[in-house]
Short mmCIF file of C-alpha atoms and ligand atoms in Angstrom, two decimals:
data_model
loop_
_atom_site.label_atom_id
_atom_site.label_comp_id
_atom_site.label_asym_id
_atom_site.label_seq_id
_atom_site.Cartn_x
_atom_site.Cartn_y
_atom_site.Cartn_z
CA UNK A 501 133.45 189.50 178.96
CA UNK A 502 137.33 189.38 179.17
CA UNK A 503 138.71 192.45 178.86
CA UNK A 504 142.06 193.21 176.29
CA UNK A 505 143.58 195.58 174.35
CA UNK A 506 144.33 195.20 171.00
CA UNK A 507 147.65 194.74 169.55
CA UNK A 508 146.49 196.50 166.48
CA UNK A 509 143.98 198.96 167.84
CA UNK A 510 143.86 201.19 164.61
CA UNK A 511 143.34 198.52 162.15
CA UNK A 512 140.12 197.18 160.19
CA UNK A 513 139.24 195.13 157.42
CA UNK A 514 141.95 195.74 154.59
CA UNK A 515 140.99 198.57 151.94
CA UNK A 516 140.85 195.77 149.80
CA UNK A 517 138.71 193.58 151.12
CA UNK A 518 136.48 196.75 151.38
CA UNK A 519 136.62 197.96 148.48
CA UNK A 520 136.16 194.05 147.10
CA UNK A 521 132.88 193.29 149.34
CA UNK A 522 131.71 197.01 148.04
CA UNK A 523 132.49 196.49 143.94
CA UNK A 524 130.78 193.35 144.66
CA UNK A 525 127.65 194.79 146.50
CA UNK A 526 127.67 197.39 143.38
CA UNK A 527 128.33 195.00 140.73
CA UNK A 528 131.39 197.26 140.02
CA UNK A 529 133.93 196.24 138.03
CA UNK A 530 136.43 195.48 140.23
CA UNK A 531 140.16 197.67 139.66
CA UNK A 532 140.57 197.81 143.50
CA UNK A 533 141.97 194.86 144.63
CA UNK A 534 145.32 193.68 142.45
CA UNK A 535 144.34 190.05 141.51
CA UNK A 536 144.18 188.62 137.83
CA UNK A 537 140.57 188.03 136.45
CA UNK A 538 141.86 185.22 133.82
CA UNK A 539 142.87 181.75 134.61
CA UNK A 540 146.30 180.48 134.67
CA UNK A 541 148.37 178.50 131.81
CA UNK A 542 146.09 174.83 132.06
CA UNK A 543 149.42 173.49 132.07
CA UNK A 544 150.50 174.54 135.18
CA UNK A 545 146.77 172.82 136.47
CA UNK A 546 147.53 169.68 134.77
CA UNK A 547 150.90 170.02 136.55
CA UNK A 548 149.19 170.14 139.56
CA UNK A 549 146.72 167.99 139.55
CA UNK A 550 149.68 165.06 138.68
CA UNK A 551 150.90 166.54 141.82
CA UNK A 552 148.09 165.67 143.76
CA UNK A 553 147.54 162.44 142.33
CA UNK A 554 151.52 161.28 142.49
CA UNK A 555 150.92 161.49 146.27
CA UNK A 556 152.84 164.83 147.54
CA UNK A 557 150.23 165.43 149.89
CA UNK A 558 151.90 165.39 153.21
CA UNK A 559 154.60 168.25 154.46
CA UNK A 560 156.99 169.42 152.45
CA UNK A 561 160.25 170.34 154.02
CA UNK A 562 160.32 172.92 156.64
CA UNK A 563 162.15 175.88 153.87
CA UNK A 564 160.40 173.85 150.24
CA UNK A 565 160.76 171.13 148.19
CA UNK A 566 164.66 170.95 146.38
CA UNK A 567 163.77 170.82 143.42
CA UNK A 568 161.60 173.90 143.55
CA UNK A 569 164.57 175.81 145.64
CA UNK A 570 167.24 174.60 142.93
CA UNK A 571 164.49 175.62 139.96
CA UNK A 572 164.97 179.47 141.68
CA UNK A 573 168.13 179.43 142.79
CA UNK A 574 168.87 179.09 138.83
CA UNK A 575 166.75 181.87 137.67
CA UNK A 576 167.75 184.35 140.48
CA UNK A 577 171.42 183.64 138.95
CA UNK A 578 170.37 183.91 135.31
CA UNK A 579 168.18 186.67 136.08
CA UNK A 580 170.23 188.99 138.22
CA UNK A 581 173.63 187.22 138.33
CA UNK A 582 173.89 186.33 141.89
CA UNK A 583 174.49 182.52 143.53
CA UNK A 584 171.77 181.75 146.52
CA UNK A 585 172.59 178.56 147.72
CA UNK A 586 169.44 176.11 147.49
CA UNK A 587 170.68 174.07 150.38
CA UNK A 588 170.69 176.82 153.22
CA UNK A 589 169.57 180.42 151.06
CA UNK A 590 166.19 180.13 149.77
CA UNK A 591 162.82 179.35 151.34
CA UNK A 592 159.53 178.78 149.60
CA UNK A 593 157.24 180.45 151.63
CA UNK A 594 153.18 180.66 152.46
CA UNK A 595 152.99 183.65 150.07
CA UNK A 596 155.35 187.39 149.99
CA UNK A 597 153.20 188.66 153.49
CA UNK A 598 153.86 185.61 155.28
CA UNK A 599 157.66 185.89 154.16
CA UNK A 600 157.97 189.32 154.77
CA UNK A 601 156.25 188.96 158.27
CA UNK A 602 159.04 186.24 158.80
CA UNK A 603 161.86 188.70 157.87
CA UNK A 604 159.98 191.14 160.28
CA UNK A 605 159.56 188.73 163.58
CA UNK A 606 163.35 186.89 162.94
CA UNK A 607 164.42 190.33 163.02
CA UNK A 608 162.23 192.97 165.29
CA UNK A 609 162.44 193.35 169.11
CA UNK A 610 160.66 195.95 171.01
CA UNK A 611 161.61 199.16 170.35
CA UNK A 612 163.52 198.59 167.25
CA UNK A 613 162.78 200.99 164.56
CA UNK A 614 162.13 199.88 160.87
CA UNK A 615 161.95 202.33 158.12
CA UNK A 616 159.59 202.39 155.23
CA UNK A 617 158.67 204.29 152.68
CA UNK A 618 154.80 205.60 152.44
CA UNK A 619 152.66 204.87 150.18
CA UNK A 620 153.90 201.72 151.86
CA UNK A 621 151.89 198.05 151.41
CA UNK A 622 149.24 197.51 153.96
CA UNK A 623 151.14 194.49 155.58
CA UNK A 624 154.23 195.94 156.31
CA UNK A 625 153.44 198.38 159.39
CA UNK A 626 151.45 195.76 161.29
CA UNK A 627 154.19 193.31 161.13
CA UNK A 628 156.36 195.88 162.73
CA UNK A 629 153.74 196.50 165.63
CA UNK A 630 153.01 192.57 166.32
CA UNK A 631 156.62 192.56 167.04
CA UNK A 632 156.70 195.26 169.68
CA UNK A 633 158.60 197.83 166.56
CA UNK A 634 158.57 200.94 165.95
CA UNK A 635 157.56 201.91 161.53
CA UNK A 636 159.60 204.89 160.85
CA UNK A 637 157.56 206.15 157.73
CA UNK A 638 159.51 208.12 154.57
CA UNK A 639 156.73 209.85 152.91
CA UNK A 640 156.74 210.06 149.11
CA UNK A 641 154.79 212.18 147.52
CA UNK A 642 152.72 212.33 144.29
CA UNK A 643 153.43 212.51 141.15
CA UNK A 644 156.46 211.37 141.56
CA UNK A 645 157.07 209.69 144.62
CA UNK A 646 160.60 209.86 144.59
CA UNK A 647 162.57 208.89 147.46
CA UNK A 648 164.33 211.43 149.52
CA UNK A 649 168.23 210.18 150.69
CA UNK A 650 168.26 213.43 153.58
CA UNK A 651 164.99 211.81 155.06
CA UNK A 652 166.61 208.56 155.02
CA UNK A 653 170.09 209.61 156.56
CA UNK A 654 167.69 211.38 159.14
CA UNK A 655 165.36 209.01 159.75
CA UNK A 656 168.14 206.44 160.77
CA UNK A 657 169.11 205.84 163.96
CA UNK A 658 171.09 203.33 166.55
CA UNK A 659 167.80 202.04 166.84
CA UNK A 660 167.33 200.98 163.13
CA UNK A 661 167.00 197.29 162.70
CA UNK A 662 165.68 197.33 158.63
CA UNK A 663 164.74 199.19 156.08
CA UNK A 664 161.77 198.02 153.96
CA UNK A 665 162.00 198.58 150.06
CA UNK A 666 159.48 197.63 147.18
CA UNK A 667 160.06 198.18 143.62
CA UNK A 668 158.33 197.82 141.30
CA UNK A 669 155.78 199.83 143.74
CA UNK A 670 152.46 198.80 144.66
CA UNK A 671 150.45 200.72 144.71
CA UNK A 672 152.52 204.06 143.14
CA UNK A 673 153.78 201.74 139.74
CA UNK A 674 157.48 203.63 139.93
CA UNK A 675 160.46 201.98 139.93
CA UNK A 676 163.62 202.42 141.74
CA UNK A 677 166.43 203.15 139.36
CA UNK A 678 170.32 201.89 139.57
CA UNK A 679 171.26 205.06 140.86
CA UNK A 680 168.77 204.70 143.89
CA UNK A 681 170.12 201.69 144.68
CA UNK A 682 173.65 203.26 144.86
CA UNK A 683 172.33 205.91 147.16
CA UNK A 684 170.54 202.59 149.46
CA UNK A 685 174.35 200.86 149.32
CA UNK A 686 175.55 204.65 150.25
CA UNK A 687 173.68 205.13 153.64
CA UNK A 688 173.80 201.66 154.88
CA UNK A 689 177.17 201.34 154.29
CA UNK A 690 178.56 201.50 158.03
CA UNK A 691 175.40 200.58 159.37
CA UNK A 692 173.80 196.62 160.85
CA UNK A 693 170.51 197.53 158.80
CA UNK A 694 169.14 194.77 156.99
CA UNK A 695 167.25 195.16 154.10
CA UNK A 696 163.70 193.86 153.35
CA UNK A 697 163.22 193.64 149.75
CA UNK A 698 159.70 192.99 148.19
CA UNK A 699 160.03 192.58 144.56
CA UNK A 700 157.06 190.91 143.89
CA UNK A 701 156.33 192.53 140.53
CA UNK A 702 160.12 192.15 139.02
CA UNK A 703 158.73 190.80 136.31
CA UNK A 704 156.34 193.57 135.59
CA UNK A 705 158.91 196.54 134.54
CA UNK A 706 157.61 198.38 131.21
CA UNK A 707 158.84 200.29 128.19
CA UNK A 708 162.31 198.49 128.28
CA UNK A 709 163.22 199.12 131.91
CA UNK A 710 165.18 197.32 134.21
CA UNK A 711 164.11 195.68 137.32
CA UNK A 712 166.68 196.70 139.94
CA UNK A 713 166.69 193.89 142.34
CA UNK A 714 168.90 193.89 145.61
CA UNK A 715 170.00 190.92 144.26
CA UNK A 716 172.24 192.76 141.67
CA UNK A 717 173.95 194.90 144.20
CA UNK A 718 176.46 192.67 146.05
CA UNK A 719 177.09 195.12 148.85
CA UNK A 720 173.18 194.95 149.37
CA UNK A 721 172.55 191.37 148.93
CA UNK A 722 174.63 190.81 151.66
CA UNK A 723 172.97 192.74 153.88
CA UNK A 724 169.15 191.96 152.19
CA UNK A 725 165.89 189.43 152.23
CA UNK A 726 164.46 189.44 148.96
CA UNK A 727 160.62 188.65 148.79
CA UNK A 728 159.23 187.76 145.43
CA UNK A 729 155.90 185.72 144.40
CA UNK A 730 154.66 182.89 141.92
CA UNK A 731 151.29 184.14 142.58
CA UNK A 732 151.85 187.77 140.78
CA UNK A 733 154.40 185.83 138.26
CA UNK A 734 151.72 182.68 137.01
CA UNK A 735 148.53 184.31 137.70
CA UNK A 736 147.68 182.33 140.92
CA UNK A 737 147.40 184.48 144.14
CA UNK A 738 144.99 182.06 145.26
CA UNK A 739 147.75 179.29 145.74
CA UNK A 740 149.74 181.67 148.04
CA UNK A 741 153.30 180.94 147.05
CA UNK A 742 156.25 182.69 147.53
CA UNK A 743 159.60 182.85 147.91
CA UNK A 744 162.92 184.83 150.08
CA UNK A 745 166.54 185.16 149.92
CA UNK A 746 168.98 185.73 151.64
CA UNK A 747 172.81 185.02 152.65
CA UNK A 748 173.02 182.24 155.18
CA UNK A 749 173.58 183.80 158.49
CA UNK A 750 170.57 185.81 157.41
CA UNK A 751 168.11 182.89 156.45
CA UNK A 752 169.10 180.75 159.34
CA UNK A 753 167.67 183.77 161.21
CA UNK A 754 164.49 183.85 158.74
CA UNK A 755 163.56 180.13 159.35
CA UNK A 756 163.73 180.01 163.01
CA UNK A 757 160.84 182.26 162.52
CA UNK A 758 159.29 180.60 159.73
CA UNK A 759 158.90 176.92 160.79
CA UNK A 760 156.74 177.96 163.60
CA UNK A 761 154.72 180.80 161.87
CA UNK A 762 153.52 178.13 159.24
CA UNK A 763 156.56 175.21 159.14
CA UNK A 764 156.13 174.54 155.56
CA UNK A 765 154.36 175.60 152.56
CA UNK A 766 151.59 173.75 150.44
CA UNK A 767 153.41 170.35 149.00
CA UNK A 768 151.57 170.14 145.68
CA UNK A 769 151.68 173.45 144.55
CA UNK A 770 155.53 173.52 145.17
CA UNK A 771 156.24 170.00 143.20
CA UNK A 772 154.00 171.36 139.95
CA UNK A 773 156.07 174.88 140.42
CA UNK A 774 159.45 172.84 140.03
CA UNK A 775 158.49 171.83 136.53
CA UNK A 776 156.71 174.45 135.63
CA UNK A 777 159.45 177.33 136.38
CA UNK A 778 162.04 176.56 134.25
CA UNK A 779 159.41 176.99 131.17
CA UNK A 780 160.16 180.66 131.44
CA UNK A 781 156.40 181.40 130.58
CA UNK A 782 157.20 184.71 132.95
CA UNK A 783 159.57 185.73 131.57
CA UNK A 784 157.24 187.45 129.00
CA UNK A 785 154.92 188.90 131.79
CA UNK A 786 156.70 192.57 130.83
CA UNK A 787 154.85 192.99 127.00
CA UNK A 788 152.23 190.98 128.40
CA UNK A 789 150.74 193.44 131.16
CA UNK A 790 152.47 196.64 129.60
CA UNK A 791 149.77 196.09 126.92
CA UNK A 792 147.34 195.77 129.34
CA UNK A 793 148.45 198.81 130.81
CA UNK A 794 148.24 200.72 127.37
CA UNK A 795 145.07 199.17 126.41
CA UNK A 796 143.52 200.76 129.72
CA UNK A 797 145.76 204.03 129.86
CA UNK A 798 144.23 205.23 125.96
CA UNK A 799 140.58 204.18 126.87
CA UNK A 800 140.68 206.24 129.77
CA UNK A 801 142.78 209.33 128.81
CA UNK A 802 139.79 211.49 128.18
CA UNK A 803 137.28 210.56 130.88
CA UNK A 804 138.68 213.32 133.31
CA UNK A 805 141.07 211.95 135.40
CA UNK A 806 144.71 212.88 135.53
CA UNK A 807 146.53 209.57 134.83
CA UNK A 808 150.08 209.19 136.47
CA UNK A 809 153.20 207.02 134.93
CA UNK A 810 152.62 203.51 135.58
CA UNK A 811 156.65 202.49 134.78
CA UNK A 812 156.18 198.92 136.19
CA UNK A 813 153.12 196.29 139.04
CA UNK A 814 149.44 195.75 138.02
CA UNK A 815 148.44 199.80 138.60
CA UNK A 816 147.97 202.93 137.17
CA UNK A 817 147.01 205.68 139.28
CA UNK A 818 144.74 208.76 138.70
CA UNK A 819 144.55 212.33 140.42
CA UNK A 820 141.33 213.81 140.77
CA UNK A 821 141.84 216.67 142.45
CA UNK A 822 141.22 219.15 139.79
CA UNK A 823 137.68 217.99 139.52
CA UNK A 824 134.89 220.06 140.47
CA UNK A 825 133.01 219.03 143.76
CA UNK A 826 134.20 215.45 143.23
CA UNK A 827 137.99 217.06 144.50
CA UNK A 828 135.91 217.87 147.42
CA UNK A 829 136.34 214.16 148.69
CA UNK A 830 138.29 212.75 150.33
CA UNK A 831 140.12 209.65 148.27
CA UNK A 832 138.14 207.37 150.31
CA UNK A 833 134.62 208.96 149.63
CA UNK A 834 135.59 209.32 146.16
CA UNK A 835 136.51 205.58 145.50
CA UNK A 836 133.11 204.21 147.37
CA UNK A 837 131.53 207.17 145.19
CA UNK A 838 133.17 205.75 141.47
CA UNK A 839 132.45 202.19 142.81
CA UNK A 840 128.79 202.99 143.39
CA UNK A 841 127.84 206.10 141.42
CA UNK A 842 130.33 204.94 138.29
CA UNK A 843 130.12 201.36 138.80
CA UNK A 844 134.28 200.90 138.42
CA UNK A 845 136.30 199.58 142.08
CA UNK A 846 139.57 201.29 143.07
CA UNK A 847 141.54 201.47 145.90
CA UNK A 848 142.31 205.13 147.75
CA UNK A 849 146.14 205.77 147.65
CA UNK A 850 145.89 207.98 151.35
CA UNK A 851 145.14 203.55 152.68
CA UNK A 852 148.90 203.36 152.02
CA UNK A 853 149.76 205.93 154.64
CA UNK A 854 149.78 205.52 158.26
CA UNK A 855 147.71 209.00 159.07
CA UNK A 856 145.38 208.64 155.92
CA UNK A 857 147.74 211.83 154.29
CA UNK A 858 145.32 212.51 150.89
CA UNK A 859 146.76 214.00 147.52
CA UNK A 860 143.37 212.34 145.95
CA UNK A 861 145.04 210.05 143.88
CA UNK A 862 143.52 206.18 143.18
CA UNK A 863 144.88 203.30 142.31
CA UNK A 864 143.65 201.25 139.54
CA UNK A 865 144.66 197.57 138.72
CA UNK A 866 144.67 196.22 134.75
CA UNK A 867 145.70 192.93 135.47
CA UNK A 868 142.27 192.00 133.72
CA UNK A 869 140.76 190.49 130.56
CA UNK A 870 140.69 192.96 127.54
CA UNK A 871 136.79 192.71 127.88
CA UNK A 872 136.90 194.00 131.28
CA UNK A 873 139.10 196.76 130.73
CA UNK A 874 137.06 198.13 128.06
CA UNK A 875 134.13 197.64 130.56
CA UNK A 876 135.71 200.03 133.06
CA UNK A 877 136.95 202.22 130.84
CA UNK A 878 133.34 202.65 128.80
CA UNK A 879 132.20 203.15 132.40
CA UNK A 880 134.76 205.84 133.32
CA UNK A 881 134.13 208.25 130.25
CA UNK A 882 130.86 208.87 132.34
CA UNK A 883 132.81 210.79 134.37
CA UNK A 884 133.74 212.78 131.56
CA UNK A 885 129.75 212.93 130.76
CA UNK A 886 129.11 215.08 133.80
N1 LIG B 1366 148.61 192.82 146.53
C1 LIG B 1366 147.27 193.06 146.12
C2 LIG B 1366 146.98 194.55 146.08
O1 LIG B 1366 147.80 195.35 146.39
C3 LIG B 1366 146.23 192.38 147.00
C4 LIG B 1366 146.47 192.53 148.43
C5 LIG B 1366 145.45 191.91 149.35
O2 LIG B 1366 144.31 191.71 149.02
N2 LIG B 1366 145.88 191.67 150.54
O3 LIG B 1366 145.91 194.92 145.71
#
């Protein structure tokens, strides 16, 4: 046997391929892992399949198909009011982990520190160690995870290469307001930090908020990547689509990296995107999932768990602390506990942090069919039962 040692010595299976293989083994129903259980608009198949048949079936160019570049480059601008140029600022990319590993390894050398903010997204610290960098982990802290500007002025240093920012949050469902923006402009302001921003649920922002992209803030655009996803925005994370921005200098940088992580994204998919974007059909995604969200939040609000704002993503999260013996567990124990014992998947928030730090709060995802909503929430009031 060859002997090695592991780049990533503390990581396993993702929590939510875990908890997926587990809801699955328990015939759960499954709230872990954020994925829609409906299809997508038929005509965005029929779309596709012309694409298939019209013979885009061999590589698309190295940073996406122009038409499907130009089809963003107008929404960003109607959207959020600033100019990418579809020529040399936008790349289509193999999904938002691929593009924000790209960001990561066109930026990262060893020994560079980037910060994030924990709960952070599963991806985001391994990227930093594959590329010989240091995470430099914000904690935020339930219920209102709230970042903290000190930590942030602290936690920079000569050393700091990025700064990684998500809003709409996965998995904590608060948003980032104008004002924290101002404070993110604020402390970079003399700095070379780049910004990494995943916004892959922009279009999920409830109860008449705003989404705050970077894209807004000129003084942060010019410093930023912006991630965002068709898969979370037309209901098909299977086809692994994505997209970043950036100013040029910046996404020069970004496709050196790129073309020889994956050189180019899936042809078809990109050529039935192109006509299908400009429909607007996600624009609508806000009423559509906040009454998802309300659907779930009122079955549930009586089965014993303390529910937490969900201002914006696919979650809602839950404390359960305060109940007896089941606070005993950890959020871990009590997850694989409600996915066996209750029969309803979700995913343990203390995943999100790099040392497992527990405030026993879950994550639940609604991005479901009414029917299977009420199924998990007829299933939760058991707890209630107890
Ligand atoms: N983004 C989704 C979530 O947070 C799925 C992630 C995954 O399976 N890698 O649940």
């Amino acid at each position: 046997m060859i002997q090695f040692d592991s780049k990533l010595p503390h990581a396993g299976t993702t929590i939510f391929t875990h908890m997926t293989v587990l809801a699955q083994q328990a015939n759960a129903v499954n709230l872990g892992q954020g994925f829609p259980d409906f299809d997508c608009d038929p005509e965005l198949l029929r779309l596709m399949q012309e694409a298939l048949q019209s013979g885009h079936n061999q590589y698309a160019p190295m940073a996406g198909v122009p038409a499907l570049r130009e089809a963003v480059a107008q929404q960003i601008q109607a959207l959020y009011g600033r100019t990418y140029d579809p020529g040399t600022e936008i790349t289509i990319t193999a999904g938002a982990t691929q593009a924000i590993h790209a960001a990561i390894s066109a930026l990262v050398r060893p020994g560079d520190e980037v910060i994030l903010f924990e709960p952070a997204f599963d991806s985001y610290e391994p990227a930093i160690l594959l590329n010989g960098g240091k995470p430099v982990p914000i904690r935020l802290r339930a219920p209102d995870y709230r970042p903290d500007w000190d930590a942030v002025l602290a936690a920079l240093s000569p050393r700091t290469r990025a700064i990684l920012i998500n809003s709409p949050h996965n998995p904590t469902a608060r948003l980032w307001t104008a004002e924290d923006m101002q404070m993110l402009a604020e402390v970079l302001r003399d700095t070379n930090v780049v910004v990494i921003s995943d916004e892959v649920y922009e279009h999920m922002v409830f109860d008449g908020k705003r989404h705050e992209s970077v894209a807004r803030y000129p003084e942060l655009a010019e410093r930023s990547y912006v991630v965002s996803s068709f898969g979370k925005a037309f209901h098909i994370t299977g086809w692994k689509i994505a997209y970043c921005l950036a100013p040029r200098a910046l996404m020069a940088e970004f496709q050196k990296a790129h073309q020889f992580i994956v050189f180019c994204t899936h042809a078809p998919s990109q050529h039935a995107l192109a006509q299908y974007l400009p429909c607007g059909a996600h624009l609508q995604l806000a009423a559509f999932y906040q009454q998802k969200r309300d659907l779930f939040v009122n079955a549930v609000a009586n089965c014993g768990l303390r529910w937490l704002p969900s201002e914006g993503s696919y979650f809602v999260s839950a404390s359960f602390a305060h109940l007896p013996v089941l606070g005993e567990m950890s959020s871990l124990e009590f997850s694989e506990w409600l996915t066996r014992e209750i029969g309803v998947a979700c995913i343990p928030l203390s995943a999100f942090y790099h040392d497992g730090f527990d405030e026993k709060v879950v994550r639940f995802c609604f991005a479901k069919r009414e029917d299977t909503l009420h199924e998990a929430a007829r299933r939760l009031q058991r707890l209630s039962e107890r």
